[in-house]
């Protein structure tokens, strides 16, 4: 294969495309959409992050400004956690709109993360959103099909192909050259899209996060591979089809199937075959398990009776009033530990069901490059399910820390004697500051890549396979 | 002639395969709807059973009315209309069941259902999706070359010189294709009616009519385009571009616009406000809270003495959570209504969006239906707490209460269909396309 000829064919394809006005139209429309998507992505990011950081501060101030009081009141006062967006969500919204944004963190109770964008939606969110990533994943491939379906078949129809072959160009050179030309056209969108993403990303407040650049680079790399696969397949179909029209119909059918119909159908089947428990089932199961362990409010409960007896024995006293620490704080610490463990176990089970529901989509990534790039892109942008699970986990961790800190303050500083009626037990408000503020962290980028290892491999594999097909068909293709 | 046209249509393997594919996905969607409905009904049965045992257990364990009502949860259920199975809408994320205690309502009513975000993102494969996304595709596949294929093969020239009514031949071809597409729609509706046991109702007939109008819109569009004598390749490209624009791009653009034009910070300020309004009352003199409480409910002054009964003060503090966050709560509701209004206004011009929103309205799975449940939860909560306040304040004995009367309550479904709003936009668009196509058709004979 002579690279000079390949480049010549690529250039020729490129310039002949721009002979038609349609190409300008398609590229301009997509470019405008990319600008719109990048701008709204950036705007949503800044507006939402400002709102959330603002309220996180309000919550903290409200917490610290509490006067002296009983620590258990503070455990009930609780706190809120607001989910901040990851800077690359400017590029790929991923699951951002479908995951909750605010959660109330209080003692004894795990609340749901509420107020997702989807819950505020007027029903339109079901049509999807428009992000730069979505345009590169769904719309740009369609444009590539539009621009490239006749790349080889038109040359065959008007006889140019025969001339090229007799003049010494090889099939492989023609196919690779056309693919390169088509990829060049795609680059007209890809390059500005990523430059814009970079500009908006740097503008976001958390851009100093060191993680951002490896993620950004890996994202570019994945998209280039994905779109190269699309270009190669387009050229292959164009070459093996008898007419341009039949090439177009095949490619459109393929696009519809792989980009639109299959992903939704596979996910729907996953959810159909692994139904998740309803909220009432989930909550009742937890309630039952907690009751089984024992009721800390019931003085005759065997679990807590046994606990009291053993505590009294260890400290060699005959009543809880004589213990060196506040006994009810101790009981609550014990109760919190038990209920939190039970909740965690049930949550893990629930997440396993969700993982099973998603497993079909994840597996089809091997066969469907559209699913593969979607998974990779979300993971790298920090907007995938794994990132959300980490947030969910951190909120529960923080809730537990807060509740137990208050229980320990109670054990340490509150007397076992009953307080007089007009003056309840209280501790200094200085202690409130001892609880650290909620500071969520995002996963390492290498973890994200590991999570979507299959999809990464699938993309590379697709590229290799597509090149292999070109190599193979270039030996058997006919000029007429 | 029709028999020949039907034979010709069926001879194409692609047409038959496409129809089969549509049928299979249609059936899958109906079964997904059935499962959805089944799960919702199961949850309602569980809630009903749970409320009974939950009340029994707590009444047995607590002798104090105030403490008992701290725990007791009462349910208000919005039973899904059976049509929800074919247009799930917002019903999968916004719960149809409110299980609430008589404490601060604002702290409870916004809890979401448990959801798998990946599933939410990919969207439900309900029958509504099949109608809105897939039927247009099959119409495009069947009709993009309804004229151009004869034009390209030269048949048209032959026909046109032989008869001035050659257009009728094209129309018959379109009618043949309509026969199959409407037939498929009807078949799937019949299956849905049987599998889901849909009752005959005004909403169901509206559902069928809206779907038919929507499908007719796509036929009109394709027919109109074919009158311009473009090549088959151009037609299919143009139609698919329109499909992408209407089903993917336009709604997504509108969605981005609405989401970024109307952010809902009120949701956050509201939950913080209600929490602070209740919890910080512990640090405020009891009299201040009681004065506010009695200003709201002067009729409750006669029950009990707040200095003797701790629970009076306690529930007065809880009440402050709702009373003092009223503005934030209203602002949030207003914001959501604004979103809905804007989306609906834009949807009038975009058939896909209009169809989707109307289907959700008919199935009572829209945002408005969720807001309606929230509003009713407010009334339900108010009724329940006003029933129990006097009993708590006078420390009445829980064992004397007839608890069996506290069964879950059901929200009455919305009645009536706004036919005019539903049918007008699509009818107008269809008429414009067909009239334009008719005027244009004269030019077909200019060979």
mmCIF file of N, CA and C in Angstrom, chain A residues 36 40 51 55 59 62 67 69 73 76-80 82 94-95 98 102 104 112 114-122 124-130 134 142 146 248 252 256 264 267-268 271-272 276-277 279 281-284 287 291 354 357-358 374 385, chain B residues 31-32 35 39 46 50 57 73 89-90 92-94 110-124 129 133 137 236-237 240-241 244 247-248 251-252 255-256 259 268-269 271-272 275-276 279-280 282-283 336 339-340 343 353 356-357 367:
data_model
loop_
_atom_site.group_PDB
_atom_site.id
_atom_site.type_symbol
_atom_site.label_atom_id
_atom_site.label_comp_id
_atom_site.label_asym_id
_atom_site.label_seq_id
_atom_site.Cartn_x
_atom_site.Cartn_y
_atom_site.Cartn_z
ATOM 1 N N UNK A 36 -24.553 24.631 20.558
ATOM 2 C CA UNK A 36 -25.695 24.711 21.474
ATOM 3 C C UNK A 36 -25.515 23.747 22.646
ATOM 4 N N UNK A 40 -25.165 24.841 26.497
ATOM 5 C CA UNK A 40 -26.131 24.489 27.546
ATOM 6 C C UNK A 40 -25.500 23.564 28.579
ATOM 7 N N UNK A 51 -25.749 26.728 42.509
ATOM 8 C CA UNK A 51 -26.891 26.482 43.391
ATOM 9 C C UNK A 51 -26.510 25.476 44.481
ATOM 10 N N UNK A 55 -26.157 26.040 48.550
ATOM 11 C CA UNK A 55 -26.984 25.409 49.584
ATOM 12 C C UNK A 55 -26.163 24.516 50.506
ATOM 13 N N UNK A 59 -26.340 24.976 54.453
ATOM 14 C CA UNK A 59 -26.550 23.857 55.366
ATOM 15 C C UNK A 59 -25.474 23.821 56.440
ATOM 16 N N UNK A 62 -25.972 26.666 58.882
ATOM 17 C CA UNK A 62 -27.106 26.350 59.733
ATOM 18 C C UNK A 62 -26.699 25.350 60.814
ATOM 19 N N UNK A 67 -27.278 26.514 68.728
ATOM 20 C CA UNK A 67 -26.815 26.832 70.084
ATOM 21 C C UNK A 67 -26.456 25.565 70.860
ATOM 22 N N UNK A 69 -26.906 22.435 72.913
ATOM 23 C CA UNK A 69 -28.069 21.555 73.105
ATOM 24 C C UNK A 69 -27.628 20.112 73.280
ATOM 25 N N UNK A 73 -30.307 15.834 69.805
ATOM 26 C CA UNK A 73 -31.109 16.782 69.018
ATOM 27 C C UNK A 73 -30.382 17.094 67.711
ATOM 28 N N UNK A 76 -30.677 14.438 65.169
ATOM 29 C CA UNK A 76 -31.939 14.518 64.437
ATOM 30 C C UNK A 76 -31.988 15.733 63.516
ATOM 31 N N UNK A 77 -31.306 16.795 63.944
ATOM 32 C CA UNK A 77 -31.227 17.986 63.096
ATOM 33 C C UNK A 77 -30.609 17.589 61.756
ATOM 34 N N UNK A 78 -29.533 16.835 61.835
ATOM 35 C CA UNK A 78 -28.934 16.244 60.632
ATOM 36 C C UNK A 78 -28.371 17.242 59.657
ATOM 37 N N UNK A 79 -28.159 16.760 58.454
ATOM 38 C CA UNK A 79 -27.541 17.608 57.441
ATOM 39 C C UNK A 79 -28.057 17.203 56.063
ATOM 40 N N UNK A 80 -27.652 17.947 55.059
ATOM 41 C CA UNK A 80 -28.016 17.599 53.677
ATOM 42 C C UNK A 80 -26.748 17.413 52.855
ATOM 43 N N UNK A 82 -25.602 17.695 48.805
ATOM 44 C CA UNK A 82 -25.994 18.010 47.435
ATOM 45 C C UNK A 82 -24.931 17.461 46.497
ATOM 46 N N UNK A 94 -24.492 12.058 30.535
ATOM 47 C CA UNK A 94 -24.615 10.708 31.078
ATOM 48 C C UNK A 94 -25.887 10.530 31.883
ATOM 49 N N UNK A 95 -25.728 10.051 33.120
ATOM 50 C CA UNK A 95 -26.901 9.784 33.960
ATOM 51 C C UNK A 95 -27.278 10.981 34.832
ATOM 52 N N UNK A 98 -30.766 11.789 35.601
ATOM 53 C CA UNK A 98 -31.617 10.696 36.066
ATOM 54 C C UNK A 98 -31.284 10.304 37.505
ATOM 55 N N UNK A 102 -30.243 15.709 45.931
ATOM 56 C CA UNK A 102 -30.189 16.180 47.308
ATOM 57 C C UNK A 102 -30.692 15.088 48.236
ATOM 58 N N UNK A 104 -31.346 14.165 52.542
ATOM 59 C CA UNK A 104 -31.368 14.576 53.945
ATOM 60 C C UNK A 104 -30.704 13.476 54.754
ATOM 61 N N UNK A 112 -34.018 8.739 50.692
ATOM 62 C CA UNK A 112 -33.717 8.615 49.259
ATOM 63 C C UNK A 112 -33.052 9.906 48.772
ATOM 64 N N UNK A 114 -33.223 12.702 46.441
ATOM 65 C CA UNK A 114 -34.380 13.224 45.703
ATOM 66 C C UNK A 114 -34.004 14.286 44.677
ATOM 67 N N UNK A 115 -35.043 14.772 44.026
ATOM 68 C CA UNK A 115 -34.964 15.918 43.121
ATOM 69 C C UNK A 115 -34.042 15.705 41.935
ATOM 70 N N UNK A 116 -34.160 14.573 41.283
ATOM 71 C CA UNK A 116 -33.420 14.418 40.034
ATOM 72 C C UNK A 116 -34.114 15.283 38.987
ATOM 73 N N UNK A 117 -33.349 15.647 37.971
ATOM 74 C CA UNK A 117 -33.919 16.413 36.862
ATOM 75 C C UNK A 117 -35.087 15.628 36.240
ATOM 76 N N UNK A 118 -34.937 14.319 36.180
ATOM 77 C CA UNK A 118 -35.990 13.489 35.581
ATOM 78 C C UNK A 118 -37.300 13.611 36.346
ATOM 79 N N UNK A 119 -37.225 13.775 37.670
ATOM 80 C CA UNK A 119 -38.461 13.854 38.443
ATOM 81 C C UNK A 119 -39.157 15.192 38.226
ATOM 82 N N UNK A 120 -38.425 16.184 37.745
ATOM 83 C CA UNK A 120 -39.026 17.484 37.428
ATOM 84 C C UNK A 120 -39.452 17.556 35.970
ATOM 85 N N UNK A 121 -39.164 16.507 35.201
ATOM 86 C CA UNK A 121 -39.345 16.590 33.756
ATOM 87 C C UNK A 121 -40.813 16.568 33.385
ATOM 88 N N UNK A 122 -41.118 17.234 32.288
ATOM 89 C CA UNK A 122 -42.495 17.265 31.817
ATOM 90 C C UNK A 122 -42.787 16.060 30.931
ATOM 91 N N UNK A 124 -40.599 15.086 28.640
ATOM 92 C CA UNK A 124 -39.794 15.219 27.424
ATOM 93 C C UNK A 124 -38.433 14.574 27.555
ATOM 94 N N UNK A 125 -37.982 14.417 28.807
ATOM 95 C CA UNK A 125 -36.648 13.863 28.998
ATOM 96 C C UNK A 125 -36.547 12.466 28.390
ATOM 97 N N UNK A 126 -37.713 11.808 28.210
ATOM 98 C CA UNK A 126 -37.704 10.469 27.624
ATOM 99 C C UNK A 126 -37.201 10.471 26.200
ATOM 100 N N UNK A 127 -37.233 11.645 25.553
ATOM 101 C CA UNK A 127 -36.682 11.733 24.201
ATOM 102 C C UNK A 127 -35.157 11.853 24.252
ATOM 103 N N UNK A 128 -34.617 12.073 25.436
ATOM 104 C CA UNK A 128 -33.174 12.224 25.566
ATOM 105 C C UNK A 128 -32.766 13.671 25.655
ATOM 106 N N UNK A 129 -31.455 13.849 25.835
ATOM 107 C CA UNK A 129 -30.915 15.190 25.955
ATOM 108 C C UNK A 129 -29.913 15.400 24.847
ATOM 109 N N UNK A 130 -29.521 16.660 24.686
ATOM 110 C CA UNK A 130 -28.568 16.931 23.638
ATOM 111 C C UNK A 130 -27.267 17.404 24.274
ATOM 112 N N UNK A 134 -23.589 13.103 23.038
ATOM 113 C CA UNK A 134 -24.700 12.499 22.313
ATOM 114 C C UNK A 134 -24.591 12.803 20.822
ATOM 115 N N UNK A 142 -24.541 9.321 11.845
ATOM 116 C CA UNK A 142 -25.556 9.432 10.802
ATOM 117 C C UNK A 142 -25.058 10.360 9.688
ATOM 118 N N UNK A 146 -24.505 9.714 5.717
ATOM 119 C CA UNK A 146 -25.002 10.594 4.663
ATOM 120 C C UNK A 146 -23.882 10.988 3.704
ATOM 121 N N UNK A 248 -27.091 2.988 0.912
ATOM 122 C CA UNK A 248 -27.714 3.939 1.833
ATOM 123 C C UNK A 248 -28.731 3.239 2.723
ATOM 124 N N UNK A 252 -28.491 2.973 6.750
ATOM 125 C CA UNK A 252 -29.502 3.590 7.604
ATOM 126 C C UNK A 252 -30.138 2.560 8.528
ATOM 127 N N UNK A 256 -30.051 2.726 12.556
ATOM 128 C CA UNK A 256 -31.267 2.693 13.369
ATOM 129 C C UNK A 256 -31.212 1.563 14.389
ATOM 130 N N UNK A 264 -32.143 0.500 23.578
ATOM 131 C CA UNK A 264 -33.332 0.601 24.405
ATOM 132 C C UNK A 264 -33.960 -0.773 24.631
ATOM 133 N N UNK A 267 -31.895 -2.849 27.185
ATOM 134 C CA UNK A 267 -32.078 -2.385 28.562
ATOM 135 C C UNK A 267 -33.477 -2.766 29.064
ATOM 136 N N UNK A 268 -34.464 -2.622 28.182
ATOM 137 C CA UNK A 268 -35.835 -2.963 28.585
ATOM 138 C C UNK A 268 -35.941 -4.444 28.916
ATOM 139 N N UNK A 271 -34.421 -5.143 32.327
ATOM 140 C CA UNK A 271 -35.307 -4.788 33.435
ATOM 141 C C UNK A 271 -36.486 -5.743 33.521
ATOM 142 N N UNK A 272 -36.873 -6.281 32.370
ATOM 143 C CA UNK A 272 -38.001 -7.205 32.359
ATOM 144 C C UNK A 272 -37.623 -8.516 33.051
ATOM 145 N N UNK A 276 -36.727 -5.269 39.704
ATOM 146 C CA UNK A 276 -36.196 -4.748 40.966
ATOM 147 C C UNK A 276 -37.341 -4.629 41.964
ATOM 148 N N UNK A 277 -37.025 -4.736 43.260
ATOM 149 C CA UNK A 277 -38.088 -4.625 44.263
ATOM 150 C C UNK A 277 -38.658 -3.208 44.282
ATOM 151 N N UNK A 279 -40.286 0.118 46.239
ATOM 152 C CA UNK A 279 -39.820 0.799 47.443
ATOM 153 C C UNK A 279 -40.442 0.184 48.693
ATOM 154 N N UNK A 281 -41.490 -2.872 49.152
ATOM 155 C CA UNK A 281 -40.848 -4.171 49.453
ATOM 156 C C UNK A 281 -39.499 -3.961 50.117
ATOM 157 N N UNK A 282 -38.721 -3.032 49.535
ATOM 158 C CA UNK A 282 -37.377 -2.744 50.032
ATOM 159 C C UNK A 282 -37.444 -2.276 51.484
ATOM 160 N N UNK A 283 -38.348 -1.329 51.756
ATOM 161 C CA UNK A 283 -38.425 -0.762 53.107
ATOM 162 C C UNK A 283 -38.971 -1.765 54.119
ATOM 163 N N UNK A 284 -39.976 -2.548 53.698
ATOM 164 C CA UNK A 284 -40.533 -3.533 54.627
ATOM 165 C C UNK A 284 -39.492 -4.579 54.993
ATOM 166 N N UNK A 287 -37.217 -3.080 57.511
ATOM 167 C CA UNK A 287 -37.927 -2.935 58.785
ATOM 168 C C UNK A 287 -37.991 -4.278 59.516
ATOM 169 N N UNK A 291 -36.308 -5.190 63.110
ATOM 170 C CA UNK A 291 -37.125 -5.666 64.239
ATOM 171 C C UNK A 291 -36.618 -7.005 64.761
ATOM 172 N N UNK A 354 -29.860 -4.095 40.023
ATOM 173 C CA UNK A 354 -29.672 -3.081 38.980
ATOM 174 C C UNK A 354 -28.517 -3.473 38.051
ATOM 175 N N UNK A 357 -29.734 -5.915 35.698
ATOM 176 C CA UNK A 357 -30.551 -5.286 34.656
ATOM 177 C C UNK A 357 -29.666 -4.652 33.588
ATOM 178 N N UNK A 358 -28.558 -4.063 34.040
ATOM 179 C CA UNK A 358 -27.693 -3.357 33.097
ATOM 180 C C UNK A 358 -26.709 -4.286 32.399
ATOM 181 N N UNK A 374 -20.796 4.708 24.380
ATOM 182 C CA UNK A 374 -21.636 5.373 25.379
ATOM 183 C C UNK A 374 -21.140 5.052 26.790
ATOM 184 N N UNK A 385 -23.055 5.208 36.256
ATOM 185 C CA UNK A 385 -23.702 4.667 37.446
ATOM 186 C C UNK A 385 -22.686 4.465 38.569
ATOM 187 N N UNK B 31 -46.040 -6.389 26.719
ATOM 188 C CA UNK B 31 -45.727 -7.219 27.883
ATOM 189 C C UNK B 31 -44.937 -6.449 28.934
ATOM 190 N N UNK B 32 -44.086 -5.534 28.472
ATOM 191 C CA UNK B 32 -43.388 -4.667 29.433
ATOM 192 C C UNK B 32 -44.413 -3.834 30.197
ATOM 193 N N UNK B 35 -46.117 -5.982 32.770
ATOM 194 C CA UNK B 35 -45.299 -6.184 33.965
ATOM 195 C C UNK B 35 -45.300 -4.932 34.839
ATOM 196 N N UNK B 39 -46.530 -4.843 38.648
ATOM 197 C CA UNK B 39 -45.661 -4.439 39.761
ATOM 198 C C UNK B 39 -46.304 -3.315 40.567
ATOM 199 N N UNK B 46 -49.230 -4.534 48.696
ATOM 200 C CA UNK B 46 -48.274 -4.613 49.815
ATOM 201 C C UNK B 46 -48.455 -3.442 50.767
ATOM 202 N N UNK B 50 -49.316 -3.741 54.532
ATOM 203 C CA UNK B 50 -48.328 -3.226 55.464
ATOM 204 C C UNK B 50 -48.961 -2.213 56.410
ATOM 205 N N UNK B 57 -49.161 -3.384 65.003
ATOM 206 C CA UNK B 57 -47.963 -3.582 65.814
ATOM 207 C C UNK B 57 -47.682 -2.357 66.682
ATOM 208 N N UNK B 73 -47.861 5.590 59.817
ATOM 209 C CA UNK B 73 -47.864 6.130 58.457
ATOM 210 C C UNK B 73 -49.183 5.776 57.781
ATOM 211 N N UNK B 89 -44.807 7.126 30.989
ATOM 212 C CA UNK B 89 -44.571 8.534 31.327
ATOM 213 C C UNK B 89 -43.680 8.739 32.533
ATOM 214 N N UNK B 90 -44.127 9.588 33.450
ATOM 215 C CA UNK B 90 -43.332 9.933 34.633
ATOM 216 C C UNK B 90 -43.608 8.975 35.786
ATOM 217 N N UNK B 92 -42.729 6.042 36.376
ATOM 218 C CA UNK B 92 -41.672 5.149 36.870
ATOM 219 C C UNK B 92 -40.732 5.851 37.829
ATOM 220 N N UNK B 93 -40.714 7.179 37.803
ATOM 221 C CA UNK B 93 -39.801 7.849 38.735
ATOM 222 C C UNK B 93 -40.554 8.539 39.857
ATOM 223 N N UNK B 94 -41.694 9.152 39.528
ATOM 224 C CA UNK B 94 -42.471 9.821 40.567
ATOM 225 C C UNK B 94 -43.486 8.836 41.126
ATOM 226 N N UNK B 110 -41.638 14.469 48.956
ATOM 227 C CA UNK B 110 -40.874 14.457 47.714
ATOM 228 C C UNK B 110 -40.019 13.206 47.531
ATOM 229 N N UNK B 111 -40.118 12.265 48.455
ATOM 230 C CA UNK B 111 -39.287 11.056 48.330
ATOM 231 C C UNK B 111 -39.574 10.350 47.007
ATOM 232 N N UNK B 112 -38.514 9.998 46.281
ATOM 233 C CA UNK B 112 -38.718 9.360 44.978
ATOM 234 C C UNK B 112 -38.831 7.858 45.136
ATOM 235 N N UNK B 113 -39.196 7.212 44.057
ATOM 236 C CA UNK B 113 -39.195 5.760 44.023
ATOM 237 C C UNK B 113 -37.762 5.267 43.883
ATOM 238 N N UNK B 114 -37.555 3.986 44.156
ATOM 239 C CA UNK B 114 -36.248 3.408 43.878
ATOM 240 C C UNK B 114 -36.152 3.205 42.371
ATOM 241 N N UNK B 115 -35.090 3.709 41.765
ATOM 242 C CA UNK B 115 -34.995 3.568 40.314
ATOM 243 C C UNK B 115 -33.579 3.214 39.904
ATOM 244 N N UNK B 116 -33.487 2.563 38.776
ATOM 245 C CA UNK B 116 -32.202 2.274 38.171
ATOM 246 C C UNK B 116 -31.955 3.370 37.125
ATOM 247 N N UNK B 117 -30.998 4.276 37.404
ATOM 248 C CA UNK B 117 -30.827 5.420 36.492
ATOM 249 C C UNK B 117 -30.481 5.012 35.061
ATOM 250 N N UNK B 118 -29.796 3.886 34.905
ATOM 251 C CA UNK B 118 -29.456 3.450 33.548
ATOM 252 C C UNK B 118 -30.731 3.122 32.772
ATOM 253 N N UNK B 119 -31.666 2.490 33.486
ATOM 254 C CA UNK B 119 -32.953 2.176 32.862
ATOM 255 C C UNK B 119 -33.710 3.456 32.519
ATOM 256 N N UNK B 120 -33.683 4.417 33.437
ATOM 257 C CA UNK B 120 -34.374 5.683 33.175
ATOM 258 C C UNK B 120 -33.774 6.365 31.955
ATOM 259 N N UNK B 121 -32.449 6.307 31.846
ATOM 260 C CA UNK B 121 -31.795 6.983 30.734
ATOM 261 C C UNK B 121 -32.176 6.362 29.396
ATOM 262 N N UNK B 122 -32.201 5.038 29.355
ATOM 263 C CA UNK B 122 -32.509 4.430 28.060
ATOM 264 C C UNK B 122 -33.996 4.553 27.752
ATOM 265 N N UNK B 123 -34.796 4.785 28.767
ATOM 266 C CA UNK B 123 -36.221 5.062 28.539
ATOM 267 C C UNK B 123 -37.044 3.790 28.482
ATOM 268 N N UNK B 124 -38.335 3.946 28.717
ATOM 269 C CA UNK B 124 -39.204 2.778 28.707
ATOM 270 C C UNK B 124 -39.536 2.359 27.287
ATOM 271 N N UNK B 129 -43.845 4.408 22.932
ATOM 272 C CA UNK B 129 -42.581 4.523 22.209
ATOM 273 C C UNK B 129 -42.689 3.901 20.821
ATOM 274 N N UNK B 133 -41.962 6.426 17.889
ATOM 275 C CA UNK B 133 -40.658 6.273 17.240
ATOM 276 C C UNK B 133 -40.683 5.313 16.054
ATOM 277 N N UNK B 137 -40.914 5.231 11.342
ATOM 278 C CA UNK B 137 -39.813 4.624 10.586
ATOM 279 C C UNK B 137 -40.355 3.668 9.533
ATOM 280 N N UNK B 236 -35.359 9.448 0.986
ATOM 281 C CA UNK B 236 -35.118 8.681 2.211
ATOM 282 C C UNK B 236 -34.214 9.484 3.144
ATOM 283 N N UNK B 237 -33.241 10.170 2.568
ATOM 284 C CA UNK B 237 -32.372 11.016 3.395
ATOM 285 C C UNK B 237 -33.179 12.123 4.068
ATOM 286 N N UNK B 240 -35.597 10.697 6.756
ATOM 287 C CA UNK B 240 -34.917 10.246 7.967
ATOM 288 C C UNK B 240 -34.375 11.434 8.752
ATOM 289 N N UNK B 241 -33.913 12.460 8.024
ATOM 290 C CA UNK B 241 -33.449 13.657 8.712
ATOM 291 C C UNK B 241 -34.598 14.289 9.492
ATOM 292 N N UNK B 244 -35.185 12.209 12.557
ATOM 293 C CA UNK B 244 -34.184 12.476 13.599
ATOM 294 C C UNK B 244 -34.465 13.824 14.245
ATOM 295 N N UNK B 247 -37.895 13.354 16.405
ATOM 296 C CA UNK B 247 -37.937 12.432 17.551
ATOM 297 C C UNK B 247 -36.717 12.558 18.451
ATOM 298 N N UNK B 248 -35.606 13.044 17.917
ATOM 299 C CA UNK B 248 -34.414 13.095 18.765
ATOM 300 C C UNK B 248 -33.995 14.534 19.052
ATOM 301 N N UNK B 251 -37.043 17.559 20.521
ATOM 302 C CA UNK B 251 -37.411 17.417 21.931
ATOM 303 C C UNK B 251 -36.207 17.593 22.862
ATOM 304 N N UNK B 252 -35.033 17.106 22.410
ATOM 305 C CA UNK B 252 -33.850 17.231 23.261
ATOM 306 C C UNK B 252 -33.439 18.689 23.406
ATOM 307 N N UNK B 255 -35.860 20.250 25.697
ATOM 308 C CA UNK B 255 -35.601 19.774 27.042
ATOM 309 C C UNK B 255 -34.414 20.512 27.676
ATOM 310 N N UNK B 256 -33.320 20.643 26.912
ATOM 311 C CA UNK B 256 -32.164 21.393 27.420
ATOM 312 C C UNK B 256 -32.564 22.826 27.753
ATOM 313 N N UNK B 259 -34.801 22.913 30.893
ATOM 314 C CA UNK B 259 -34.045 22.583 32.104
ATOM 315 C C UNK B 259 -33.111 23.725 32.493
ATOM 316 N N UNK B 268 -34.331 22.849 46.798
ATOM 317 C CA UNK B 268 -33.316 22.766 47.857
ATOM 318 C C UNK B 268 -33.635 23.727 48.995
ATOM 319 N N UNK B 269 -34.005 24.978 48.640
ATOM 320 C CA UNK B 269 -34.273 25.938 49.710
ATOM 321 C C UNK B 269 -35.463 25.460 50.540
ATOM 322 N N UNK B 271 -36.443 22.283 51.234
ATOM 323 C CA UNK B 271 -36.188 21.213 52.219
ATOM 324 C C UNK B 271 -35.333 21.720 53.380
ATOM 325 N N UNK B 272 -34.446 22.691 53.104
ATOM 326 C CA UNK B 272 -33.656 23.236 54.212
ATOM 327 C C UNK B 272 -34.556 24.057 55.125
ATOM 328 N N UNK B 275 -36.774 21.994 57.357
ATOM 329 C CA UNK B 275 -36.044 21.354 58.451
ATOM 330 C C UNK B 275 -35.727 22.372 59.546
ATOM 331 N N UNK B 276 -35.177 23.508 59.140
ATOM 332 C CA UNK B 276 -34.801 24.511 60.127
ATOM 333 C C UNK B 276 -36.024 25.027 60.877
ATOM 334 N N UNK B 279 -36.802 22.077 63.415
ATOM 335 C CA UNK B 279 -35.783 21.697 64.399
ATOM 336 C C UNK B 279 -35.332 22.862 65.271
ATOM 337 N N UNK B 280 -35.277 24.060 64.690
ATOM 338 C CA UNK B 280 -34.785 25.183 65.493
ATOM 339 C C UNK B 280 -35.805 25.658 66.521
ATOM 340 N N UNK B 282 -36.853 23.882 68.799
ATOM 341 C CA UNK B 282 -36.428 23.300 70.081
ATOM 342 C C UNK B 282 -35.643 24.322 70.900
ATOM 343 N N UNK B 283 -35.020 25.289 70.207
ATOM 344 C CA UNK B 283 -34.190 26.268 70.905
ATOM 345 C C UNK B 283 -34.967 27.553 71.193
ATOM 346 N N UNK B 336 -42.422 24.258 38.590
ATOM 347 C CA UNK B 336 -42.718 23.044 37.827
ATOM 348 C C UNK B 336 -43.874 23.287 36.860
ATOM 349 N N UNK B 339 -42.544 25.064 33.864
ATOM 350 C CA UNK B 339 -41.881 24.119 32.964
ATOM 351 C C UNK B 339 -42.907 23.406 32.094
ATOM 352 N N UNK B 340 -43.969 22.969 32.754
ATOM 353 C CA UNK B 340 -44.982 22.216 32.034
ATOM 354 C C UNK B 340 -45.648 23.087 30.976
ATOM 355 N N UNK B 343 -43.279 23.680 27.999
ATOM 356 C CA UNK B 343 -43.138 22.476 27.171
ATOM 357 C C UNK B 343 -44.383 22.256 26.325
ATOM 358 N N UNK B 353 -43.608 15.608 20.135
ATOM 359 C CA UNK B 353 -43.719 16.030 21.529
ATOM 360 C C UNK B 353 -45.180 16.136 21.946
ATOM 361 N N UNK B 356 -46.544 12.688 22.541
ATOM 362 C CA UNK B 356 -46.050 12.097 23.788
ATOM 363 C C UNK B 356 -46.750 12.707 24.999
ATOM 364 N N UNK B 357 -46.854 14.018 25.013
ATOM 365 C CA UNK B 357 -47.456 14.663 26.184
ATOM 366 C C UNK B 357 -48.939 14.317 26.295
ATOM 367 N N UNK B 367 -46.440 14.949 34.421
ATOM 368 C CA UNK B 367 -45.972 15.714 35.581
ATOM 369 C C UNK B 367 -47.166 16.323 36.323
#
